[in-house]
CSV table of N, CA and C in Angstrom, one decimal:
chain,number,residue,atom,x,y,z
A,1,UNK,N,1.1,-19.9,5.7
A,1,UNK,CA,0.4,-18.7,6.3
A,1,UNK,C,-0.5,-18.2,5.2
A,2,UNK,N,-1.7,-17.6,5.7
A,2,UNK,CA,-3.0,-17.4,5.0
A,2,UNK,C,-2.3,-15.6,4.8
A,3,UNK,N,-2.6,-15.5,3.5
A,3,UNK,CA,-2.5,-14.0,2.9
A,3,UNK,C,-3.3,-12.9,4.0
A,4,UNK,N,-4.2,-13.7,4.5
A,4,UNK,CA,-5.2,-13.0,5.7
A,4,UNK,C,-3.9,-12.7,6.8
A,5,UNK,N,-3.1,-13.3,7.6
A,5,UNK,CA,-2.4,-12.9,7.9
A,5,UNK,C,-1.3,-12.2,7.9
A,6,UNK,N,-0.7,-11.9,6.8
A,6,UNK,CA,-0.3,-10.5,6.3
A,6,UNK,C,-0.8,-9.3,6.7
A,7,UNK,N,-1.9,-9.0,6.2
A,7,UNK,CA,-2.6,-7.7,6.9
A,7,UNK,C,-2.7,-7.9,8.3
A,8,UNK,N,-3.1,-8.7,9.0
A,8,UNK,CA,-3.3,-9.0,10.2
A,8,UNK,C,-1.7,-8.7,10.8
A,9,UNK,N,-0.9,-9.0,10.4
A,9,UNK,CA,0.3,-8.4,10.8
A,9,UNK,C,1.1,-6.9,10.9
A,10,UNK,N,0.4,-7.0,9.4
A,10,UNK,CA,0.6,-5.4,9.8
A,10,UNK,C,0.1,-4.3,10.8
A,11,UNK,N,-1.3,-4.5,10.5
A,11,UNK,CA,-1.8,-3.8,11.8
A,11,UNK,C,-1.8,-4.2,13.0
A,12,UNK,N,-1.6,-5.5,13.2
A,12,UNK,CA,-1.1,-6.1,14.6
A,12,UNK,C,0.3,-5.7,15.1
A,13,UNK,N,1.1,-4.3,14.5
A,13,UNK,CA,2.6,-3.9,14.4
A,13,UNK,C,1.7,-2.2,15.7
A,14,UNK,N,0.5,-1.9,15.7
A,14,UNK,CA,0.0,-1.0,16.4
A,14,UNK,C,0.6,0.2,15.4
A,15,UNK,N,1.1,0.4,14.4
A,15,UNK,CA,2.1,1.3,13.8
A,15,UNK,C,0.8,1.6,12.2
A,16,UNK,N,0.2,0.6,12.1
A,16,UNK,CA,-0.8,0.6,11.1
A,16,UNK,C,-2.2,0.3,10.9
A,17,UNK,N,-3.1,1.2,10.8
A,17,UNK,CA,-4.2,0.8,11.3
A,17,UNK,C,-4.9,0.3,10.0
A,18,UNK,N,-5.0,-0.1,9.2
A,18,UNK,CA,-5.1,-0.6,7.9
A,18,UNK,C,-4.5,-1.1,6.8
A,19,UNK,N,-5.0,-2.3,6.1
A,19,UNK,CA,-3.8,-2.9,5.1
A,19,UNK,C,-4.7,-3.5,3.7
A,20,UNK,N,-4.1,-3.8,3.0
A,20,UNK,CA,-4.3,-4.5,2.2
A,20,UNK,C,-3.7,-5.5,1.3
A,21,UNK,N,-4.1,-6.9,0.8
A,21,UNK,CA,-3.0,-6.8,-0.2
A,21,UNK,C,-3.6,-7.5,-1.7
A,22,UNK,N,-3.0,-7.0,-2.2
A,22,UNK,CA,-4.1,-7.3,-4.1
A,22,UNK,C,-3.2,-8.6,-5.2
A,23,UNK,N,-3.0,-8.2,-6.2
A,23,UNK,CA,-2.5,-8.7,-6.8
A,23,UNK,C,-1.5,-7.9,-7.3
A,24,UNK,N,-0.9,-8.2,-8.1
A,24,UNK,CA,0.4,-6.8,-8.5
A,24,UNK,C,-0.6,-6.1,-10.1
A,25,UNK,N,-1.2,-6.8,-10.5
A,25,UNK,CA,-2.2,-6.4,-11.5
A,25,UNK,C,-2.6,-5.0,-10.9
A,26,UNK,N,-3.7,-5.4,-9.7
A,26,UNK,CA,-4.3,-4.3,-8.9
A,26,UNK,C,-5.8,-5.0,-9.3
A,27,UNK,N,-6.2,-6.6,-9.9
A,27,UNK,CA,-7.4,-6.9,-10.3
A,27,UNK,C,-8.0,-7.5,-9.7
A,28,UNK,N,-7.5,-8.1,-8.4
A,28,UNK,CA,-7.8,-8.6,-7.1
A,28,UNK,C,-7.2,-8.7,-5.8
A,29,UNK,N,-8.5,-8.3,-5.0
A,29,UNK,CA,-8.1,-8.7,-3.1
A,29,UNK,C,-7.7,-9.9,-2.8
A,30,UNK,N,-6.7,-10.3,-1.9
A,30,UNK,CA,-6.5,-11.4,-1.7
A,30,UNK,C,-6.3,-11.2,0.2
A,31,UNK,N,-6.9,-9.9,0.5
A,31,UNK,CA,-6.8,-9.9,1.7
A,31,UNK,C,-6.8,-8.5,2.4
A,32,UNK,N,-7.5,-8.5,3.3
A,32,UNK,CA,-7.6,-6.9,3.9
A,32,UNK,C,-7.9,-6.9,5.3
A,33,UNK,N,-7.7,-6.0,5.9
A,33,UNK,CA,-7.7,-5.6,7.5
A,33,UNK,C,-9.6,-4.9,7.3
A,34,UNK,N,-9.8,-5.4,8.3
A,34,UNK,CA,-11.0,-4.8,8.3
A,34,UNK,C,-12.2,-4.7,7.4
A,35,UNK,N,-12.2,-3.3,6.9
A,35,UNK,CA,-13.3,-3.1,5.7
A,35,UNK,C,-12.3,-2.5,4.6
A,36,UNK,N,-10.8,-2.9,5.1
A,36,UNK,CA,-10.4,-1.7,4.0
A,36,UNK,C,-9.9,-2.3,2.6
A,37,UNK,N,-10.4,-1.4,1.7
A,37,UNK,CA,-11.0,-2.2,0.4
A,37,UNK,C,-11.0,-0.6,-0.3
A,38,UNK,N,-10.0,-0.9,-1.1
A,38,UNK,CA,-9.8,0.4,-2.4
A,38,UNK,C,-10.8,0.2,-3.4
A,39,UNK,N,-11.4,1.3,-4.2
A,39,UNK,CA,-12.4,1.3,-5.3
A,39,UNK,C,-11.3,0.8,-6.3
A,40,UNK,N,-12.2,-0.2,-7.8
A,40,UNK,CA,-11.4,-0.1,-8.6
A,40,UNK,C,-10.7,0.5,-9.4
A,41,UNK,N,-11.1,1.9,-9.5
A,41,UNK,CA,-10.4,2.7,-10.1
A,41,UNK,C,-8.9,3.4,-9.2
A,42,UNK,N,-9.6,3.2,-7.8
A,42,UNK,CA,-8.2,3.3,-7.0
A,42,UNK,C,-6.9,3.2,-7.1
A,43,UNK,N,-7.3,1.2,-7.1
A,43,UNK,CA,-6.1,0.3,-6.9
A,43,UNK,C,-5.2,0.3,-8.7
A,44,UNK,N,-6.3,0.7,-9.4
A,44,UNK,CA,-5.5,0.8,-10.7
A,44,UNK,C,-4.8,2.2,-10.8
A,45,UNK,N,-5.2,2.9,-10.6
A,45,UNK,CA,-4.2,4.2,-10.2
A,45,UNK,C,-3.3,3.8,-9.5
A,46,UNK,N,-3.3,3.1,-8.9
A,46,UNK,CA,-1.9,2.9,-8.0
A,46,UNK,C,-0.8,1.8,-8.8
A,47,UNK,N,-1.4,0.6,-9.0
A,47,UNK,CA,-1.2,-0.5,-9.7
A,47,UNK,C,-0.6,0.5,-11.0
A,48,UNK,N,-0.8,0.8,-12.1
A,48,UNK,CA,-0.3,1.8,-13.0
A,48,UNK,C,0.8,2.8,-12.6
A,49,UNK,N,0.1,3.5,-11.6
A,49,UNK,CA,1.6,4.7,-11.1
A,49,UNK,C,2.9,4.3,-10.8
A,50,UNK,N,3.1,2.4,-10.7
A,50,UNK,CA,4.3,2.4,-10.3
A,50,UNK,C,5.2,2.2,-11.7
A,51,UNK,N,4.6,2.2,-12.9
A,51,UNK,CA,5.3,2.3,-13.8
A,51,UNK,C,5.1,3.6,-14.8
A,52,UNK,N,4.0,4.4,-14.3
A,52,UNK,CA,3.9,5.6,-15.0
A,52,UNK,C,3.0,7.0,-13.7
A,53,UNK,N,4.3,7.4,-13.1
A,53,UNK,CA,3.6,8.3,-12.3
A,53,UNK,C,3.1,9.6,-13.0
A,54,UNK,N,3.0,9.8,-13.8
A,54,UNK,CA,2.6,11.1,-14.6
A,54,UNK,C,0.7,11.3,-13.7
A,55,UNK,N,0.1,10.5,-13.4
A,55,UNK,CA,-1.1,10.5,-13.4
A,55,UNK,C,-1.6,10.7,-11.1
A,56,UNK,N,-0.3,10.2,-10.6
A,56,UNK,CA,-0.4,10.4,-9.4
A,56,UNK,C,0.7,11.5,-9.5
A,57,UNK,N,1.2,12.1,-10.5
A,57,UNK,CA,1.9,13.6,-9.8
A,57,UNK,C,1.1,14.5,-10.1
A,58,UNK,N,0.0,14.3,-11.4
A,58,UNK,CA,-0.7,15.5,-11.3
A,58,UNK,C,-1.9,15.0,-10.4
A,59,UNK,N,-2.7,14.1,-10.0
A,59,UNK,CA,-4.0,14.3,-9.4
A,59,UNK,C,-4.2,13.2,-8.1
A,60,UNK,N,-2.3,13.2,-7.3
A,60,UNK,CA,-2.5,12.4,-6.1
A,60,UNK,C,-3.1,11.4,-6.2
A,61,UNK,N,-3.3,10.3,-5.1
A,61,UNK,CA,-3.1,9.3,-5.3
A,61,UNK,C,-4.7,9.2,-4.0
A,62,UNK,N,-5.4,7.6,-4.1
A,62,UNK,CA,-6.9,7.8,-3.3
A,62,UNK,C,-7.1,6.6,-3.1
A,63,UNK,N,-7.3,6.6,-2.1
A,63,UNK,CA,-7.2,5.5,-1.3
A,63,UNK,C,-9.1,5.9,-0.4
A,64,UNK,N,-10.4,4.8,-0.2
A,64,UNK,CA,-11.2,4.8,0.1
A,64,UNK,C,-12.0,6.1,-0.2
A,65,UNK,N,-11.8,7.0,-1.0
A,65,UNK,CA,-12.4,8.2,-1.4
A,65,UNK,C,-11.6,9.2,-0.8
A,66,UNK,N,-10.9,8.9,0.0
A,66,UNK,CA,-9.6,10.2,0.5
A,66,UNK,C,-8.2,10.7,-0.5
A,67,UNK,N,-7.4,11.7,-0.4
A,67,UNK,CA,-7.0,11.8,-1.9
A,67,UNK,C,-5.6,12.2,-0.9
A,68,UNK,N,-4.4,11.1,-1.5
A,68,UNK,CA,-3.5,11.7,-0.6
A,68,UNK,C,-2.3,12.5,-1.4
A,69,UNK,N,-1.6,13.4,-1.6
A,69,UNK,CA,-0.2,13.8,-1.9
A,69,UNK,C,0.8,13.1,-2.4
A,70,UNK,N,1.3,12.7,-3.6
A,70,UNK,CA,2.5,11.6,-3.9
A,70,UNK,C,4.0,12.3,-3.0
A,71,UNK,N,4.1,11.4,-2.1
A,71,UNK,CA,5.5,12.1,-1.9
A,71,UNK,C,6.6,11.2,-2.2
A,72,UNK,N,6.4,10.0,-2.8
A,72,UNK,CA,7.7,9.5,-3.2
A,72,UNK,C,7.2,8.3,-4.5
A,73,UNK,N,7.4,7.8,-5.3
A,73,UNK,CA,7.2,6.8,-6.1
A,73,UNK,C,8.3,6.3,-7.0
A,74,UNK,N,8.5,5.3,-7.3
A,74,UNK,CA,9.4,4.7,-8.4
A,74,UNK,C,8.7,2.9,-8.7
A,75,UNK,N,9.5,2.4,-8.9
A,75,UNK,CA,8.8,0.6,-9.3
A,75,UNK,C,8.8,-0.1,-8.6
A,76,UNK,N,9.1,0.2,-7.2
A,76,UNK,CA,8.6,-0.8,-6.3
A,76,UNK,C,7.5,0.2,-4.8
A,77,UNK,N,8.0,1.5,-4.7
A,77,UNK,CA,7.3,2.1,-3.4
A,77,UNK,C,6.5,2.8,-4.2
A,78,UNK,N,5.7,3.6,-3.7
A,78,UNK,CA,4.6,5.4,-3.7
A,78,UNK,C,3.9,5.0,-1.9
A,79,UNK,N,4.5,6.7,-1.5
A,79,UNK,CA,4.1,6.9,-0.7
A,79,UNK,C,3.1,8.2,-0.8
A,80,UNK,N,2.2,8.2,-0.3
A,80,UNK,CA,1.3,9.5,0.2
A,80,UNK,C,1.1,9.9,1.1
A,81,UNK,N,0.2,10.8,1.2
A,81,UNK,CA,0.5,11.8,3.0
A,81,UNK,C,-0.6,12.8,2.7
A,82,UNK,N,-1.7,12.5,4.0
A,82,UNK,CA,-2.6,13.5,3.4
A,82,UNK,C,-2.8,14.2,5.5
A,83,UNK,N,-2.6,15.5,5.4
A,83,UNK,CA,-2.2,15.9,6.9
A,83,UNK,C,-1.3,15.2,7.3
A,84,UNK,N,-1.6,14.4,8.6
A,84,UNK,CA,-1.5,13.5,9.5
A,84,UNK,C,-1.1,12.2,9.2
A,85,UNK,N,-1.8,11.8,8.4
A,85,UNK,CA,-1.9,10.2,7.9
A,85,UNK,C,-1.1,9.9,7.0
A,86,UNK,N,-0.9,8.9,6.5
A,86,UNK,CA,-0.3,8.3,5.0
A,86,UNK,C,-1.0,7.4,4.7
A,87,UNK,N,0.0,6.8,3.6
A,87,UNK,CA,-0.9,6.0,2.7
A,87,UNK,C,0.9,5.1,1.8
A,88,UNK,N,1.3,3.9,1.9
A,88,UNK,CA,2.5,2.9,1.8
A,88,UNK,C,2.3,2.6,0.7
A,89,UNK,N,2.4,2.0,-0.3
A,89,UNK,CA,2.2,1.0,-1.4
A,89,UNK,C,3.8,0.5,-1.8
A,90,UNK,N,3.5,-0.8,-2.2
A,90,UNK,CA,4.9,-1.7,-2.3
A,90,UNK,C,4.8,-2.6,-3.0
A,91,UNK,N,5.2,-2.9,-4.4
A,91,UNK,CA,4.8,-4.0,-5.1
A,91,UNK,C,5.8,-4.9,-5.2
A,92,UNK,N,5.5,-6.0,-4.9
A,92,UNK,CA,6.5,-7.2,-4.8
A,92,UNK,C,6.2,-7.8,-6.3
A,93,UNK,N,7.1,-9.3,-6.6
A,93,UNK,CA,6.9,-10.1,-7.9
A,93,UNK,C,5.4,-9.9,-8.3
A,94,UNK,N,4.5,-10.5,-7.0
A,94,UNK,CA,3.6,-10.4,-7.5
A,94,UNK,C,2.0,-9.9,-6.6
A,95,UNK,N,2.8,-8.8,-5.6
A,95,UNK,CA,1.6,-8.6,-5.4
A,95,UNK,C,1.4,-7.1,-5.3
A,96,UNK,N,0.9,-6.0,-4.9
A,96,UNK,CA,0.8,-4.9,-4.4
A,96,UNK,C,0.2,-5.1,-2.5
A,97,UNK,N,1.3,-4.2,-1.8
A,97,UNK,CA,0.8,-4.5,0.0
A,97,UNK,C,0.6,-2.9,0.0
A,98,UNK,N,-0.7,-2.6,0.6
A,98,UNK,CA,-1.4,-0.7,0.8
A,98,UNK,C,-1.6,-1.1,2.4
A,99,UNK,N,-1.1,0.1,3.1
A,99,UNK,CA,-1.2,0.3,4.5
A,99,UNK,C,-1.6,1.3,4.8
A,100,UNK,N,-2.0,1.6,5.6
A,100,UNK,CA,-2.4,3.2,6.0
A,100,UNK,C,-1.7,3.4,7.4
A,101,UNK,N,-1.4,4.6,7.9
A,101,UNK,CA,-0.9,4.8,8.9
A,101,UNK,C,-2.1,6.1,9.5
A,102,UNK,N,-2.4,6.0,10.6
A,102,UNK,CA,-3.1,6.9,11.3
A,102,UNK,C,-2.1,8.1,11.7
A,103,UNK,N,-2.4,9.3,12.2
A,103,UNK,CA,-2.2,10.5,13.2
A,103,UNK,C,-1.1,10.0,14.4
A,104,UNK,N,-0.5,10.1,14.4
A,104,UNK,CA,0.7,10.1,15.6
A,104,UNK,C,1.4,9.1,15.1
A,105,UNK,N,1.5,8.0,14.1
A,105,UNK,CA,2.9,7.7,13.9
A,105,UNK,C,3.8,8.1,13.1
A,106,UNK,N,4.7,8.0,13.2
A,106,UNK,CA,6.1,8.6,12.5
A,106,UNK,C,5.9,7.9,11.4
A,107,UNK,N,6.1,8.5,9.9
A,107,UNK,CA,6.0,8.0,8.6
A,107,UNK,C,7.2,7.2,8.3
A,108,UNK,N,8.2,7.2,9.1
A,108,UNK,CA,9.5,6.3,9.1
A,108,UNK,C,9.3,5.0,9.4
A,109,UNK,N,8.6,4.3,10.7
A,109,UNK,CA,7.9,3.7,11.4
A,109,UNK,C,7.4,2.5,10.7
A,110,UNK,N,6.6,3.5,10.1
A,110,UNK,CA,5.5,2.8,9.5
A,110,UNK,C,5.7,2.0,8.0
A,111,UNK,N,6.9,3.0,7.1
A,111,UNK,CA,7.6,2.5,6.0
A,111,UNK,C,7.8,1.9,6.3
A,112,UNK,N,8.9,1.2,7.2
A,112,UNK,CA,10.1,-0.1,7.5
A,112,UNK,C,9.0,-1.5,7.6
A,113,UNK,N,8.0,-0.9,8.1
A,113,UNK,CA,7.4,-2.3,8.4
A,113,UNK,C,7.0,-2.8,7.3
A,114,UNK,N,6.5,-1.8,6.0
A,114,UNK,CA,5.7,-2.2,5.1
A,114,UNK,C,6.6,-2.9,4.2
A,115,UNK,N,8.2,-1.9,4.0
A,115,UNK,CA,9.1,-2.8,3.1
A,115,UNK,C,9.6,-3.9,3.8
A,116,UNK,N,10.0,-3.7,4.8
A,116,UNK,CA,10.0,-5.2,5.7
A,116,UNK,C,9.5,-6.7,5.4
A,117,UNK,N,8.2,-6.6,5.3
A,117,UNK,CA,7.3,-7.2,4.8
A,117,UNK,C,7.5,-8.0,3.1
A,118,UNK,N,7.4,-6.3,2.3
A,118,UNK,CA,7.5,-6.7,1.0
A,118,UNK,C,9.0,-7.2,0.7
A,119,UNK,N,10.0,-7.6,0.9
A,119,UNK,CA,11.1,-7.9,1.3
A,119,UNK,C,11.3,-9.3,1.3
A,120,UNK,N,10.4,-9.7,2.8
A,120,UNK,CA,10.1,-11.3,2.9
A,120,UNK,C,9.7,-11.7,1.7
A,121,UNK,N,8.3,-11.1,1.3
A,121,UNK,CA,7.6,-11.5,0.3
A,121,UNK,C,8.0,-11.8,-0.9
A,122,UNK,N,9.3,-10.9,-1.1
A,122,UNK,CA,10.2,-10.7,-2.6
A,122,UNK,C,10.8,-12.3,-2.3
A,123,UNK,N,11.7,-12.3,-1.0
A,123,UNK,CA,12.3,-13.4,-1.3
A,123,UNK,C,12.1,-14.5,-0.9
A,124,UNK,N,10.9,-14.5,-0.7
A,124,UNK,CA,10.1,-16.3,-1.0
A,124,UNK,C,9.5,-16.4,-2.4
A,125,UNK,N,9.8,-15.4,-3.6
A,125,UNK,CA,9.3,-15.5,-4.4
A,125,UNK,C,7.4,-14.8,-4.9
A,126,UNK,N,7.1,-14.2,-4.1
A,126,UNK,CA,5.9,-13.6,-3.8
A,126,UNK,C,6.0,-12.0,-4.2
């Protein structure tokens, strides 16, 4: 399976309307839904926060120039939440998977799929 399908999975779940997935670095795409494509400074904020959140508790976390709330992080999840929406991140061996969740899904929902995912991913070695 093409890493293109990954994302395409995800939001083919109707539960995610955006995805991505990088390297675990955070120094390359290796695949995205749509146009969705984090700035560099983004994905290294994120890529970074999972081993040093000091920097997404004081100045949240940003995803496409939107700036969302940390409401959970440790070394493998950070979640954000900005209104309505969220924002997943999940770093496996070796990649980082970012989702976005739109307005009416349940932030529960939409977790399960993403670790779901990074899960498989862990244990094929990915």
């Amino acid at each position: 399976m093409s890493w293109q399908a990954y994302t395409d999975n995800l939001t083919g779940t109707g539960k995610l309307d955006k995805a991505a997935l990088y390297s675990k670095a955070g120094d390359s795409l290796w695949a995205q839904s749509g146009n969705f494509q984090l700035q560099p400074k983004e994905i290294q904020e994120i890529a970074k926060g999972f081993d040093d959140a000091s920097g997404l508790q004081a100045h949240g976390l940003h995803a496409q120039g939107q700036k969302y709330f940390l409401l959970r992080n440790d070394d493998r999840s950070i979640y954000g939440k900005h209104e309505a929406e969220g924002l997943i991140c999940v770093r496996t061996k070796q990649t980082i998977l970012i989702a976005h969740y739109p307005n009416g899904v349940q932030p529960g929902e939409a977790t399960t799929i993403v670790e779901k995912l990074a899960d498989y991913l862990i244990s094929t070695g990915f």
